[in-house]
């Protein structure tokens, strides 16, 4: 168990790797934990530009599934970049 902001989150095992399409509807399933570090705007913009140029990031997004939400453990900047793309390109999708 991890104690985060007085919330206890149980990290479940075994780990499962999924292929998941993130589109404008599915992005709402991802939640950024309150304890995560602040965003680096330059990093988000770099990822966003790369994705719009049809490149893909090399690492998986790591989440813990809790009550139907994906709590982001690693990949907050990538998810934020995808969210920002949807503001101008709502039909964008990416398979992760």
XYZ file of C-alpha atoms in Angstrom:
96
model
C 0.000 0.000 0.000
C 1.106 3.544 -0.748
C -0.085 6.407 1.415
C -0.697 9.388 -0.870
C -2.489 12.487 0.425
C -4.246 10.342 3.048
C -5.462 7.967 0.325
C -4.274 4.398 0.343
C -3.765 2.965 -3.106
C -3.169 -0.727 -3.498
C -0.858 -1.526 -6.397
C -2.158 -4.717 -7.890
C -0.109 -7.639 -9.205
C 0.360 -9.356 -11.555
C 1.051 -6.588 -14.004
C -0.790 -6.640 -17.300
C 0.273 -5.057 -20.555
C -2.565 -3.818 -22.753
C -2.776 -2.244 -26.162
C -5.107 0.709 -25.749
C -6.376 3.287 -28.223
C -6.545 6.738 -26.701
C -9.081 8.910 -28.464
C -11.066 11.990 -27.488
C -13.574 9.874 -25.543
C -11.094 7.500 -23.866
C -8.798 10.245 -22.553
C -11.217 10.926 -19.693
C -10.349 7.474 -18.277
C -6.874 8.753 -17.329
C -6.313 10.581 -14.054
C -3.191 12.394 -12.922
C -2.334 11.688 -9.291
C -2.171 14.737 -7.032
C 1.313 13.788 -5.862
C 2.855 13.878 -9.341
C 5.470 16.534 -10.134
C 4.574 19.733 -11.978
C 4.373 19.686 -15.750
C 7.301 20.904 -17.825
C 5.647 22.912 -20.600
C 8.568 22.539 -23.017
C 8.481 18.757 -22.656
C 4.727 18.643 -23.305
C 5.075 20.819 -26.419
C 7.914 18.630 -27.701
C 5.809 15.476 -27.313
C 2.799 17.188 -28.865
C 4.781 18.292 -31.949
C 6.301 14.843 -32.294
C 2.892 13.147 -32.172
C 1.404 15.585 -34.688
C 4.319 14.727 -37.008
C 3.207 11.072 -36.848
C 5.993 9.988 -34.493
C 5.337 7.805 -31.476
C 6.868 7.814 -28.008
C 9.139 4.889 -27.187
C 8.002 4.059 -23.654
C 4.700 2.613 -22.481
C 2.346 4.614 -20.302
C 2.238 2.968 -16.880
C -1.045 3.097 -14.989
C -2.787 1.480 -12.083
C -6.432 0.681 -12.792
C -8.630 1.736 -9.879
C -12.429 1.858 -10.016
C -12.516 2.188 -13.808
C -9.913 4.975 -13.926
C -6.301 4.709 -15.044
C -4.135 6.439 -12.439
C -1.018 7.520 -14.322
C 2.187 6.352 -12.686
C 4.495 7.133 -15.627
C 3.370 9.101 -18.661
C 1.742 12.256 -17.311
C 3.501 14.486 -19.852
C 2.507 12.173 -22.714
C -1.136 12.063 -21.626
C -1.185 15.851 -21.182
C 0.266 16.304 -24.688
C -2.459 14.045 -26.090
C -5.145 16.017 -24.191
C -3.851 19.255 -25.679
C -3.861 17.787 -29.192
C -7.575 17.018 -28.793
C -8.286 20.738 -28.296
C -7.321 21.430 -31.923
C -7.584 17.974 -33.488
C -10.550 16.175 -31.879
C -10.327 13.185 -34.245
C -6.732 12.400 -33.228
C -6.104 8.949 -31.730
C -3.055 6.968 -30.739
C -2.510 3.330 -29.891
C -0.345 2.791 -26.816
